[in-house]
Short mmCIF file of C-alpha atoms in Angstrom, two decimals:
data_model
loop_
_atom_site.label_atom_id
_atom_site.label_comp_id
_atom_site.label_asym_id
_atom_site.label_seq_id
_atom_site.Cartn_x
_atom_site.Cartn_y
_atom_site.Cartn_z
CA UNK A 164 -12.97 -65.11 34.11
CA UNK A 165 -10.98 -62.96 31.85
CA UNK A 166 -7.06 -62.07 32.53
CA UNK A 167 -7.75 -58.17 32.97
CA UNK A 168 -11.06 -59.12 35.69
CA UNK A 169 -8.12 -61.20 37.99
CA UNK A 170 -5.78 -58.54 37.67
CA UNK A 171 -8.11 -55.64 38.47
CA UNK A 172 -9.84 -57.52 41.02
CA UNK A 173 -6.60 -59.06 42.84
CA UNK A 174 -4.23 -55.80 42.92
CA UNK A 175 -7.22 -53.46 43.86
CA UNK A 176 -8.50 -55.93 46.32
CA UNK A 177 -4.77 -56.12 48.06
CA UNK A 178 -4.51 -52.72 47.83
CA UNK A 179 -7.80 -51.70 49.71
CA UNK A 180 -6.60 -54.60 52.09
CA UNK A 181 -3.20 -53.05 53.03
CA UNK A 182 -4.40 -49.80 53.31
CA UNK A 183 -7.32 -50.87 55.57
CA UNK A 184 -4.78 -52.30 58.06
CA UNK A 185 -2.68 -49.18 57.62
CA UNK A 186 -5.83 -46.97 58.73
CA UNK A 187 -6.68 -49.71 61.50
CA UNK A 188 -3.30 -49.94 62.96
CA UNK A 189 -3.17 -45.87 63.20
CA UNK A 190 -6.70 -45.52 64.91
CA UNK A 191 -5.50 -48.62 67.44
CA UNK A 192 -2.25 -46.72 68.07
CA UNK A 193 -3.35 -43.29 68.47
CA UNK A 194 -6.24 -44.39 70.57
CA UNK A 195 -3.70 -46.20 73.09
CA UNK A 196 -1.12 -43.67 72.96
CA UNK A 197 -2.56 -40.17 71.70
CA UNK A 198 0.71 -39.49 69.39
CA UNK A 199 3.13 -41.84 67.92
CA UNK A 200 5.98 -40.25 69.39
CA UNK A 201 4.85 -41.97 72.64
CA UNK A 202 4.43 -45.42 71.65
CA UNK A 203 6.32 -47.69 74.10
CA UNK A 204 8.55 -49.60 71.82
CA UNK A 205 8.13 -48.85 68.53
CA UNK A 206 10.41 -50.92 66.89
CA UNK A 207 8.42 -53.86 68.55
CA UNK A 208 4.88 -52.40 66.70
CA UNK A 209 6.63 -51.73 63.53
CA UNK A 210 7.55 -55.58 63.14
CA UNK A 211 3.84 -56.29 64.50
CA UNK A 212 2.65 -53.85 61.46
CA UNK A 213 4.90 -54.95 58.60
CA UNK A 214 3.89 -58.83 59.80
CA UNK A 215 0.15 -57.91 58.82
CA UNK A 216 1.06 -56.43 55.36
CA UNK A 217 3.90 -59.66 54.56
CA UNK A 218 0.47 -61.68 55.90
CA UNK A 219 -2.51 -59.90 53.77
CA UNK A 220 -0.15 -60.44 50.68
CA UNK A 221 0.65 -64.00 51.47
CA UNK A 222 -2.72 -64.99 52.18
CA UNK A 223 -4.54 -63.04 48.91
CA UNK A 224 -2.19 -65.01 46.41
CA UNK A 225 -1.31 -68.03 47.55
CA UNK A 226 -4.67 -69.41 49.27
CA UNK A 227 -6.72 -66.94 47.13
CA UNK A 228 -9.25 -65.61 49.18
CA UNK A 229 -10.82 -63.15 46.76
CA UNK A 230 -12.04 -66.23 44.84
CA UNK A 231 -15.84 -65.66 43.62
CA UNK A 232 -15.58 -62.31 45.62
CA UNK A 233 -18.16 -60.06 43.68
CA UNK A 234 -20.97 -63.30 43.92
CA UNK A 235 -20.43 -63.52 47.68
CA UNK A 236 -23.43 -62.24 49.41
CA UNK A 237 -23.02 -59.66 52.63
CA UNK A 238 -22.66 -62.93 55.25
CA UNK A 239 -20.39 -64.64 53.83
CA UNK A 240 -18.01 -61.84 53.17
CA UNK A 241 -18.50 -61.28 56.83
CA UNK A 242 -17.34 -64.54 57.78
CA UNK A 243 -14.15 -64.52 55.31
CA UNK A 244 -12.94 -61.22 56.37
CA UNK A 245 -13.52 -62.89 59.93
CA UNK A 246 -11.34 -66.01 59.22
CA UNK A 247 -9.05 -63.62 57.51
CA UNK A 248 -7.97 -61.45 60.46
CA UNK A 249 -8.19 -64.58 62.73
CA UNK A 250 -5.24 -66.50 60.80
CA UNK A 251 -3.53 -62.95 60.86
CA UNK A 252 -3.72 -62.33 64.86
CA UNK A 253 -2.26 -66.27 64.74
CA UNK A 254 0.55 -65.26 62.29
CA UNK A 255 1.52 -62.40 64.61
CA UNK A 256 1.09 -64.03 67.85
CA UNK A 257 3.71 -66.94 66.34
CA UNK A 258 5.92 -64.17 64.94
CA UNK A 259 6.21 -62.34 68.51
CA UNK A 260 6.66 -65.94 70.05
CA UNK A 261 9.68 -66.32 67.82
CA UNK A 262 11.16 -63.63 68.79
CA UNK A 263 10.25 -63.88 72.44
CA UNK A 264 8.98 -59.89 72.70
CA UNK A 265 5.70 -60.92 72.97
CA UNK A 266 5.02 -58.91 76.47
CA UNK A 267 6.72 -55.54 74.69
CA UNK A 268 3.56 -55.29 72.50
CA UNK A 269 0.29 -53.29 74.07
CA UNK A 270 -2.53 -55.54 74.52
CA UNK A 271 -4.68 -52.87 74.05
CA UNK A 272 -2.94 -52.02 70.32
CA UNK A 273 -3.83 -55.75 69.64
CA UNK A 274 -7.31 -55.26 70.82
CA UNK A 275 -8.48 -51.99 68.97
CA UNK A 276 -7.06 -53.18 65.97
CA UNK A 277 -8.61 -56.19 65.80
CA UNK A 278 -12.15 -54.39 65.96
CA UNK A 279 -11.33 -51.79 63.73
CA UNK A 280 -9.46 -53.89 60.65
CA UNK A 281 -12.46 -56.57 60.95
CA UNK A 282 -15.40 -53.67 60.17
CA UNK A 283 -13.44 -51.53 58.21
CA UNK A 284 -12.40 -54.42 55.90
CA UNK A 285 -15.93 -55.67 56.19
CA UNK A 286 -16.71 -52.51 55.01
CA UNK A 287 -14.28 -51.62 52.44
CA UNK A 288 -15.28 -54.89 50.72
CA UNK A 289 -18.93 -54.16 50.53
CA UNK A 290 -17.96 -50.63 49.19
CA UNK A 291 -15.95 -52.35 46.86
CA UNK A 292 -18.24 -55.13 45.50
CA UNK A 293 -20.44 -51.83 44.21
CA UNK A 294 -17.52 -50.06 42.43
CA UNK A 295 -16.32 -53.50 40.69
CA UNK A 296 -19.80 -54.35 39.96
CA UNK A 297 -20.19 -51.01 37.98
CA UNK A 298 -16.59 -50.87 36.08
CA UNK A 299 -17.42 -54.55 34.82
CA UNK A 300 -20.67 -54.07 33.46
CA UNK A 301 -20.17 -50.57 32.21
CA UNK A 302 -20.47 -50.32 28.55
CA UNK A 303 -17.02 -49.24 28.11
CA UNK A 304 -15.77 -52.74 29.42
CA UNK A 305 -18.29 -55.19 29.06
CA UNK A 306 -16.81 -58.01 26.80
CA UNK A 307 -19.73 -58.45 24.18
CA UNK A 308 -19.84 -62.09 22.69
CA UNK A 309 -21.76 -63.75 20.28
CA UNK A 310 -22.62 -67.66 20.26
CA UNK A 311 -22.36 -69.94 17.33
CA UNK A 312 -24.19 -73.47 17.51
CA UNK A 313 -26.50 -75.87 16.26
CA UNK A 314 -30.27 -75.83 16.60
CA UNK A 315 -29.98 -79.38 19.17
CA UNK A 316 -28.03 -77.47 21.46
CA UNK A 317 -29.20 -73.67 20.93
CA UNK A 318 -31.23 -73.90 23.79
CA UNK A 319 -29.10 -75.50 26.34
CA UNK A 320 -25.95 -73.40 25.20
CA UNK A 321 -27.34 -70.35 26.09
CA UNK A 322 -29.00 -70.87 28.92
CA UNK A 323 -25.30 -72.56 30.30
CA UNK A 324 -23.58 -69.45 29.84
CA UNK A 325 -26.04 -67.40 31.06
CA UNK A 326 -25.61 -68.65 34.32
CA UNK A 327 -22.06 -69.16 34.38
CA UNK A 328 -20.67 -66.30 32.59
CA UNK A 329 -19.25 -63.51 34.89
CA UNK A 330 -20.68 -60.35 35.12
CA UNK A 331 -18.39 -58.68 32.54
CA UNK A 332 -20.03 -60.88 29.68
CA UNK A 333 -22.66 -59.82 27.82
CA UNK A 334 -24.25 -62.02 24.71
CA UNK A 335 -25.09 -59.48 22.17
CA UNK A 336 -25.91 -62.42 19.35
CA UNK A 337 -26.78 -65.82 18.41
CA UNK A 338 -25.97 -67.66 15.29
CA UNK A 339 -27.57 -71.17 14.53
CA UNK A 340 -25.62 -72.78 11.44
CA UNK A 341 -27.96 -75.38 10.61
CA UNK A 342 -31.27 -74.44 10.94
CA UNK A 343 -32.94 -70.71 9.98
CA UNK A 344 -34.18 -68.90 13.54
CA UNK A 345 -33.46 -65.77 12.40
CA UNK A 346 -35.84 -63.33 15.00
CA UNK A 347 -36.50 -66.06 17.98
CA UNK A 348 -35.59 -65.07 20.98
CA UNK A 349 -33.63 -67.67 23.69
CA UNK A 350 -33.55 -67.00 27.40
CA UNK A 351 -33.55 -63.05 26.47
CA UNK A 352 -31.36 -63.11 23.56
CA UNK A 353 -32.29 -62.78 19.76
CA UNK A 354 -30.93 -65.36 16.96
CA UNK A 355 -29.57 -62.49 14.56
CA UNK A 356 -27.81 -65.05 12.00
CA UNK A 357 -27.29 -68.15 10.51
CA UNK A 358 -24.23 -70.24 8.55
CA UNK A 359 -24.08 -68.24 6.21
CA UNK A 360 -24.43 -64.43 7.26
CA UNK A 361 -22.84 -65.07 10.52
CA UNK A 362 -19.35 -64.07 9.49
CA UNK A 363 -20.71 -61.23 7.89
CA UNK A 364 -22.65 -59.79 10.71
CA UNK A 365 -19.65 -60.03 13.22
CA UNK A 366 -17.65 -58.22 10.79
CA UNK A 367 -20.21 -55.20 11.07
CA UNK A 368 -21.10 -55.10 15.10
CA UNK A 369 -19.39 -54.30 18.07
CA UNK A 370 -17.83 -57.81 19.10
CA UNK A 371 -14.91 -58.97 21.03
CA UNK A 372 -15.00 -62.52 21.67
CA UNK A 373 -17.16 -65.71 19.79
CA UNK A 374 -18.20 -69.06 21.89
CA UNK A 375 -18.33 -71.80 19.14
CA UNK A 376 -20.32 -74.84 19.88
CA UNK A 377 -20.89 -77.43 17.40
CA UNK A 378 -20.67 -80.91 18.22
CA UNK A 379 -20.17 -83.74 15.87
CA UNK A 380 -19.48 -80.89 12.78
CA UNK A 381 -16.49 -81.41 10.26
CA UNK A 382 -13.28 -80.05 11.12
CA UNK A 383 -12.52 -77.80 7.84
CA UNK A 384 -15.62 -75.98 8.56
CA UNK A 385 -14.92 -75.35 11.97
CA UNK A 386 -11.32 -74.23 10.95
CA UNK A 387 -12.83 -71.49 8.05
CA UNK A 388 -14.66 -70.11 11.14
CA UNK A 389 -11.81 -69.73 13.66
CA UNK A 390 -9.79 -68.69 10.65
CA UNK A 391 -12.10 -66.16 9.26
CA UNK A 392 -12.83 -64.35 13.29
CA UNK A 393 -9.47 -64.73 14.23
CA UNK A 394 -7.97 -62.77 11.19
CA UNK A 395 -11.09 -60.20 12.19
CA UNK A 396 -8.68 -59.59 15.60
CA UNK A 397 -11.78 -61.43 17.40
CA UNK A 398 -10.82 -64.10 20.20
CA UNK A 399 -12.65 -67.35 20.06
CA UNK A 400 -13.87 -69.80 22.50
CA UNK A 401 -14.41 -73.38 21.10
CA UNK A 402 -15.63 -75.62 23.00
CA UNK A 403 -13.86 -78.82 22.76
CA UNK A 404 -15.77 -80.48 25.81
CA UNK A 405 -16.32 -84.10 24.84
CA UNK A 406 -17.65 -85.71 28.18
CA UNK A 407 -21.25 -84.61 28.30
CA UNK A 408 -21.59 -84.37 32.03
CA UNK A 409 -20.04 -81.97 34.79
CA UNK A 410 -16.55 -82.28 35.59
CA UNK A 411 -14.42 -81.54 38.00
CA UNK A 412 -11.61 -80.26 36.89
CA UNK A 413 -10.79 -79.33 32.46
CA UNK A 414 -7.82 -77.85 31.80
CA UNK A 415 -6.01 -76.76 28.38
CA UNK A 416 -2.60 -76.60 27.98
CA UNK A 417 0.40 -77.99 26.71
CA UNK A 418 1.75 -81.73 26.27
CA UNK A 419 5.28 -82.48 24.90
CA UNK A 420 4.36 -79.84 22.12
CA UNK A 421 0.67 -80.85 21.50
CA UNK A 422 -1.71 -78.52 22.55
CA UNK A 423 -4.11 -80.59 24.73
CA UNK A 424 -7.52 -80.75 26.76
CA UNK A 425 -6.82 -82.68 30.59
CA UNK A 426 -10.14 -83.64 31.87
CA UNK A 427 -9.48 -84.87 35.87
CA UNK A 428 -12.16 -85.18 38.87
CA UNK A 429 -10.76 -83.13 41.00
CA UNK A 430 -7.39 -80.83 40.68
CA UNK A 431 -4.97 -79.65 43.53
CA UNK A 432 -3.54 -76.15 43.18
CA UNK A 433 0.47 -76.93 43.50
CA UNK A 434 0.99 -73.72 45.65
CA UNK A 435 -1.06 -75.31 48.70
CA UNK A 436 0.25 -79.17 48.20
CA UNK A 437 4.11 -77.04 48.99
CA UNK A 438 2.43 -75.90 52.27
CA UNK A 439 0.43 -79.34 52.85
CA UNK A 440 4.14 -80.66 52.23
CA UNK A 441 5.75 -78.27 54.70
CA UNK A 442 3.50 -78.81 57.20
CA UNK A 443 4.56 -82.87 56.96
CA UNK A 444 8.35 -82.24 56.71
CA UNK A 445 7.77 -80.14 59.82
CA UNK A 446 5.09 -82.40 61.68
CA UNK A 447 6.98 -85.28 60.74
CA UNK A 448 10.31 -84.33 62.08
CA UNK A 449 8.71 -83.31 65.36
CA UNK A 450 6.87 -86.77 65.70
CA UNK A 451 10.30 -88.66 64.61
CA UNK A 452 11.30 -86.59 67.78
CA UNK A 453 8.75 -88.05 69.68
CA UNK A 454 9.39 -91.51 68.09
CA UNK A 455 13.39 -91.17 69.45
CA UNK A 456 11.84 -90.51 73.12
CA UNK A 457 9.66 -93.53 73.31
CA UNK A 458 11.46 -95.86 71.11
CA UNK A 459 13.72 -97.72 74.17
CA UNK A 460 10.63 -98.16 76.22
CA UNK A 461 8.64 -99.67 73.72
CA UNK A 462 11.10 -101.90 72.28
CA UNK A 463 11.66 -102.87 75.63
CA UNK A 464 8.27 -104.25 76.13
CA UNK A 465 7.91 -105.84 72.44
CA UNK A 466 11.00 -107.56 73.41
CA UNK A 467 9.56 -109.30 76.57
CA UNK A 468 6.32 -109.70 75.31
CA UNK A 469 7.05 -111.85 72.34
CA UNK A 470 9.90 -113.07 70.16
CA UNK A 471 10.58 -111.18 67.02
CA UNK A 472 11.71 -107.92 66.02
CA UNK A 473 10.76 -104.51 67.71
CA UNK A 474 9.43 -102.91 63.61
CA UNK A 475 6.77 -104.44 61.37
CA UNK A 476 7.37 -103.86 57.38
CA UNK A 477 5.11 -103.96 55.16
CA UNK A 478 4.66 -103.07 51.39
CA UNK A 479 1.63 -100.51 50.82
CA UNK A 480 0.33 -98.93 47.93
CA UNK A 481 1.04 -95.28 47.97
CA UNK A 482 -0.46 -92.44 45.41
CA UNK A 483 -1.38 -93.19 42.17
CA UNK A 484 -0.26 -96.91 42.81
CA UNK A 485 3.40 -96.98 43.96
CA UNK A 486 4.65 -99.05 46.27
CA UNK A 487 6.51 -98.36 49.61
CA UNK A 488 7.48 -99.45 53.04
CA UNK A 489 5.29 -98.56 56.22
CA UNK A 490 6.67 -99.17 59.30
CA UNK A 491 5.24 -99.61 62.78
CA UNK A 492 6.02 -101.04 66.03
CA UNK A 493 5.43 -104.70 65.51
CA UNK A 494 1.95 -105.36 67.60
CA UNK A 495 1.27 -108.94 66.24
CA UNK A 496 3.06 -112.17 67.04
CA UNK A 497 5.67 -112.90 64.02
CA UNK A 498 3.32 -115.52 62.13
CA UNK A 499 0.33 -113.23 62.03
CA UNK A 500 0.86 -112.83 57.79
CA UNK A 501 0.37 -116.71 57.90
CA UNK A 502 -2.31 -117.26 60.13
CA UNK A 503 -4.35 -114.37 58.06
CA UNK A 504 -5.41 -116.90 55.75
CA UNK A 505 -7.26 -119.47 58.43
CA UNK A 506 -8.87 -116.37 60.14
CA UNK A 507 -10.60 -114.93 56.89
CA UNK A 508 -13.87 -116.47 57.77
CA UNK A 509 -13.97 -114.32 61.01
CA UNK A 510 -13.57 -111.04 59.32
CA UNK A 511 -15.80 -108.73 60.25
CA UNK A 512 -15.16 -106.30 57.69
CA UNK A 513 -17.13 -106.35 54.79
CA UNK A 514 -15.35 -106.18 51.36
CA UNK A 515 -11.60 -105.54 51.07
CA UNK A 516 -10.45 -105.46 54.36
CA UNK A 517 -9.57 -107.58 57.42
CA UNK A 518 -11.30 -106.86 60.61
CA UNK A 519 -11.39 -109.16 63.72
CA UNK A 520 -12.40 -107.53 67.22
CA UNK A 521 -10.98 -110.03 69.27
CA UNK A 522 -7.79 -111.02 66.70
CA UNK A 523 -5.68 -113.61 68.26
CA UNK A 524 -2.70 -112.58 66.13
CA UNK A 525 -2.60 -109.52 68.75
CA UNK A 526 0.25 -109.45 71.72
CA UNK A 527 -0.77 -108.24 75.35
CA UNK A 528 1.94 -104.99 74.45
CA UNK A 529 0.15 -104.73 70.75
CA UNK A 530 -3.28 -104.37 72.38
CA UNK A 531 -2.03 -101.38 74.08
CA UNK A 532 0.10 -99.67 71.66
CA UNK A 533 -2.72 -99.86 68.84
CA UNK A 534 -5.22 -98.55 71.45
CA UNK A 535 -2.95 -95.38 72.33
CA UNK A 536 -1.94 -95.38 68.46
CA UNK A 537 1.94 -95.64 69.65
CA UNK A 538 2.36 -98.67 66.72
CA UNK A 539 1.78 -95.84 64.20
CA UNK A 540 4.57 -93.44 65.29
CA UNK A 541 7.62 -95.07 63.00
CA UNK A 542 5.26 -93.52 60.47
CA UNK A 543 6.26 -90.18 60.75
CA UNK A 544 9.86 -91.59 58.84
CA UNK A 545 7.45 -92.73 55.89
CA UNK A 546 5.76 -88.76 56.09
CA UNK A 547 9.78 -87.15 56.44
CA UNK A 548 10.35 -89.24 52.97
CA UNK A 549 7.29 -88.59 51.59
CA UNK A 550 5.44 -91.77 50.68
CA UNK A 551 3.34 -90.52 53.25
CA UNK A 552 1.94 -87.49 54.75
CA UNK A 553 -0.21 -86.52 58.20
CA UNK A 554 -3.45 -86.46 56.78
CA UNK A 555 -4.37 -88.29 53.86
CA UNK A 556 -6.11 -91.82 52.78
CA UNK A 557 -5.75 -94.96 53.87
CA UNK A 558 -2.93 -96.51 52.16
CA UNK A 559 -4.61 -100.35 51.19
CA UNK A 560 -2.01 -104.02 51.15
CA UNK A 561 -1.42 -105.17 47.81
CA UNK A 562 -3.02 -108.12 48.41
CA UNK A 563 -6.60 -105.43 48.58
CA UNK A 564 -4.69 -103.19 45.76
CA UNK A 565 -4.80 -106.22 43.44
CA UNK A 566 -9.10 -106.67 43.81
CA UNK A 567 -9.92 -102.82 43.61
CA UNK A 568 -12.00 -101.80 40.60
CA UNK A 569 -12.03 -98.31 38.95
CA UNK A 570 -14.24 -96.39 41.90
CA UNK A 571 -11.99 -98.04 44.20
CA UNK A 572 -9.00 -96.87 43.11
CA UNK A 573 -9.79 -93.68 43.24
CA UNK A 574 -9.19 -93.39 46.91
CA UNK A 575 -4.96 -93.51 46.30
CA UNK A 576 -4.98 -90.09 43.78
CA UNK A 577 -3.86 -88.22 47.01
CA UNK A 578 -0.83 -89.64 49.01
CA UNK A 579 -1.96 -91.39 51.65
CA UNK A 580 -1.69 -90.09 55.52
CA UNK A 581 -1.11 -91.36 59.09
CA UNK A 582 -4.94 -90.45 59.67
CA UNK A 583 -7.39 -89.45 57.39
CA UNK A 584 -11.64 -88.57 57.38
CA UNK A 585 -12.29 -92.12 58.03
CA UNK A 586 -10.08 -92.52 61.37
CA UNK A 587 -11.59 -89.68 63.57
CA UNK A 588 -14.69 -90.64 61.65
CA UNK A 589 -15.66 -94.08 64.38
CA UNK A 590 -12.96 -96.63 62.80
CA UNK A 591 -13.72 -99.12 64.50
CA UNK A 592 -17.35 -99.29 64.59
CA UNK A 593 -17.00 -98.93 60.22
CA UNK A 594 -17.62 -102.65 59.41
CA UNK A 595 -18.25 -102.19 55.75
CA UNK A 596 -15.44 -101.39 53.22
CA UNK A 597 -17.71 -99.22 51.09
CA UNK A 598 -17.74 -96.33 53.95
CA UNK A 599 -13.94 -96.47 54.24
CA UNK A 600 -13.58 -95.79 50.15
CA UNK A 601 -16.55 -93.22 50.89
CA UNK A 602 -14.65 -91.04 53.49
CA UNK A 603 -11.36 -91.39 51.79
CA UNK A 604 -13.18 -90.01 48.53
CA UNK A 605 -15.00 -87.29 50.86
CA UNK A 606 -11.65 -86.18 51.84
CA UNK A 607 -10.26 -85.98 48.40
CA UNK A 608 -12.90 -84.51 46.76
CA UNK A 609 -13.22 -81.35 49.28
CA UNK A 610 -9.61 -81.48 50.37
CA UNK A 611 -8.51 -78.06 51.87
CA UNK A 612 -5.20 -77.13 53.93
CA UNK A 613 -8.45 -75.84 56.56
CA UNK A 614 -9.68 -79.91 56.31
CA UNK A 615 -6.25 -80.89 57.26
CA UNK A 616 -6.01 -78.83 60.79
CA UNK A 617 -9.48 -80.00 61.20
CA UNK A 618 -8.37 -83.67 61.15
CA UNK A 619 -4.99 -83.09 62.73
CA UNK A 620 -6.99 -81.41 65.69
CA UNK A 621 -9.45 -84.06 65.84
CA UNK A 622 -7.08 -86.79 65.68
CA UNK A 623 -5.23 -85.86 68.90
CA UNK A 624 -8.60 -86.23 70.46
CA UNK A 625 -9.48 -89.08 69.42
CA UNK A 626 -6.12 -90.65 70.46
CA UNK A 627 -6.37 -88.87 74.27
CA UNK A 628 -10.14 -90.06 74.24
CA UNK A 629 -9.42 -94.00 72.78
CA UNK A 630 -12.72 -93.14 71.21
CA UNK A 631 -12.65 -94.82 67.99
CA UNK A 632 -9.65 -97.24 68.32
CA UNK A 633 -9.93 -101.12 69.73
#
């Protein structure tokens, strides 16, 4: 997508937006009160009002729902617009909670609004899909590109980029340096040069961007023909892809002063790992909270039960492999690291991990306090610091950290959480190893902030339930 497609798109987009809840927040008013100069307080409605705007501007930039918008069909737009003015009647109901003045805004405001924004939104949109659909492929702003590449690839090439290019792209010509198919025609589009009238020919046609593919081809020539378009005032595309299969995630930028090429499975936009982050600082200083409440009470009864101390250390690996201290309340007797060893034939886990239903190593007080989770709440000091965070992976013992092959490791990329995919996912009825790295992976590869409250929500009901925990 080209710089001056985001920019029209976004700004128009927000705009339309705003002004849409302007018109919806009018109708809702007048319809409740017949004139503004009636409205019971105002001040009250104007905060409700300027909280949608701060909201529609928040949520268009930094979770970037606009993504893809001209390719979504009628549906889908429906159901975004829907989830759009759902988290925005959230976002005001927590701002008039706040500020306790929650009962001094009409009910009936909130209601008519909420009708009218979601269909005239709706609407707006659809209208708006048609106008951006026309300005991009008028003639007047269609970006018209021609394709340089080898006969091996001609084929492939074109057909790629005709079904990824955005609408704004139109391929006016094809070049093929090594072989002659001067006339032939691929997926709709006419080979109108070769290596040596290519140049030539862009010179003389309309032209305002060149995609250069040729793989395995010497550098100088490659150069001349950069050299030679870029002096023309042409942009070029060269494709320096040199993993032939789809990836996740390619990025170019710059490294220490080298331009470079990052190639990465999956990528994390920084703007949502500061609001995954928030949410832990904040959920983590609420559960240390909780922590402080029960911590005399179970202390108490680790005390009695067994001999040793109340917390349980252990080193973990965290993201990317560094190492860190979890704690928990200790729910094993104190020799349970040494007795691991002559227990290893009863594991019922298969692969990297220790499993035993019936694990002798467990007090009466552990058995409890891993059923209702409590041994996990001394966590939430690991998620404050940030070796941890609510939702997340698994993080594995370095004793499993040391046997882990490439596929394996995978699973630690993200920094590991106090639950994750695989916990509300049956734990304890997983007996293979395999379907824990498969979850954890599951989770990284379609991670979303959305995902997160999913398993956060789903988490507390496992824990009420039991269901999944022994």
């Amino acid at each position: 997508m080209n710089r001056k497609k985001i920019i029209v798109e976004s700004y128009l987009l927000l705009f339309t937006d705003l002004l849409s809840i302007t018109v919806s927040y009018i109708i809702a008013i007048l319809i409740r009160y017949g004139k503004f100069s009636r409205v019971m307080e105002p001040e009250i409605h104007f905060l409700v009002y300027i909280c949608f705007l701060l909201f529609c501007t928040i949520y268009s930039f930094l979770l970037d729902w606009n993504r893809d918008f001209i390719r979504r069909g009628i549906f889908v737009e429906f159901m975004a617009v829907l989830k759009f003015n759902v988290f925005m009647a959230l976002a005001a109901a927590s701002f008039l909670f706040m500020i306790r003045r929650g009962e001094l805004f009409s009910r009936s405001v909130w209601g008519y609004f909420a009708v009218f924004d979601m269909m005239i939104v709706w609407f707006v949109r659809l209208f708006m899909k048609k106008v951006l659909r026309a300005y991009f492929t008028a003639q007047s702003n269609v970006v018209k590109i021609m394709v340089i590449t080898k006969d091996a690839v001609l084929d492939k090439t074109v057909s790629r980029l005709k079904q990824s290019l955005d609408i704004e792209y139109e391929i006016v010509a094809l070049a093929c340096t090594d072989v002659d198919r001067k006339g032939v025609v691929i997926d709709g589009v006419k080979v109108t040069a070769n290596g040596d009238d290519m140049l030539e020919m862009a010179r003389q046609m309309p032209l305002d961007e060149v995609f250069i593919h040729l793989p395995d081809e010497d550098n100088e020539y490659v150069k001349h023909i950069i050299y030679d378009l870029e002096s023309m005032g042409i942009a070029c595309h060269y494709n320096i892809d040199i993993i032939d299969r789809p990836q996740k995630e390619i990025r170019v930028g710059k490294f220490a002063g080298y331009t470079v090429v990052t190639y990465a499975i999956n990528y994390i936009d920084y703007r949502r790992m500061m609001i995954k982050r928030l949410i832990d600082i904040v959920g983590g200083l609420v559960g240390l909270l909780i922590t402080a409440v029960v911590t005399p009470f179970v202390a108490l009864a680790i005390r009695i039960d067994s001999p040793g101390p109340v917390l349980f250390a252990q080193t973990r690996i965290g993201k990317n492999g560094r190492r860190f201290k979890i704690y928990k309340f200790r729910s094993m007797y104190i020799d349970a690291e040494a007795r691991k060893k002559e227990l290893e034939e009863q594991n019922e886990m298969q692969g990297l991990m220790f499993k035993m239903e019936n694990d002798p190593r467990i007090t009466k007080v552990g058995k409890f306090i891993r059923k209702t989770s409590i041994d996990e709440l001394p966590q939430f000091f690991n998620i404050v610091k940030g070796d941890m965070s609510l939702v997340g992976t698994r993080p594995p013992t370095e004793d499993e950290f040391e046997q882990y092959n490439s596929h394996y490791r995978r699973r630690i990329s993200m920094t590991p959480g106090l639950t994750g995919l695989w916990q509300i996912s049956g734990r304890s009825e997983i007996v293979d190893f395999d379907d824990v790295v498969k979850y954890d992976l599951e989770y990284i590869d379609n991670w979303t902030l959305g995902l997160d409250i999913k398993i956060l929500v789903q988490t507390v009901w496992v824990v009420l339930t039991g269901k999944g925990s022994k």
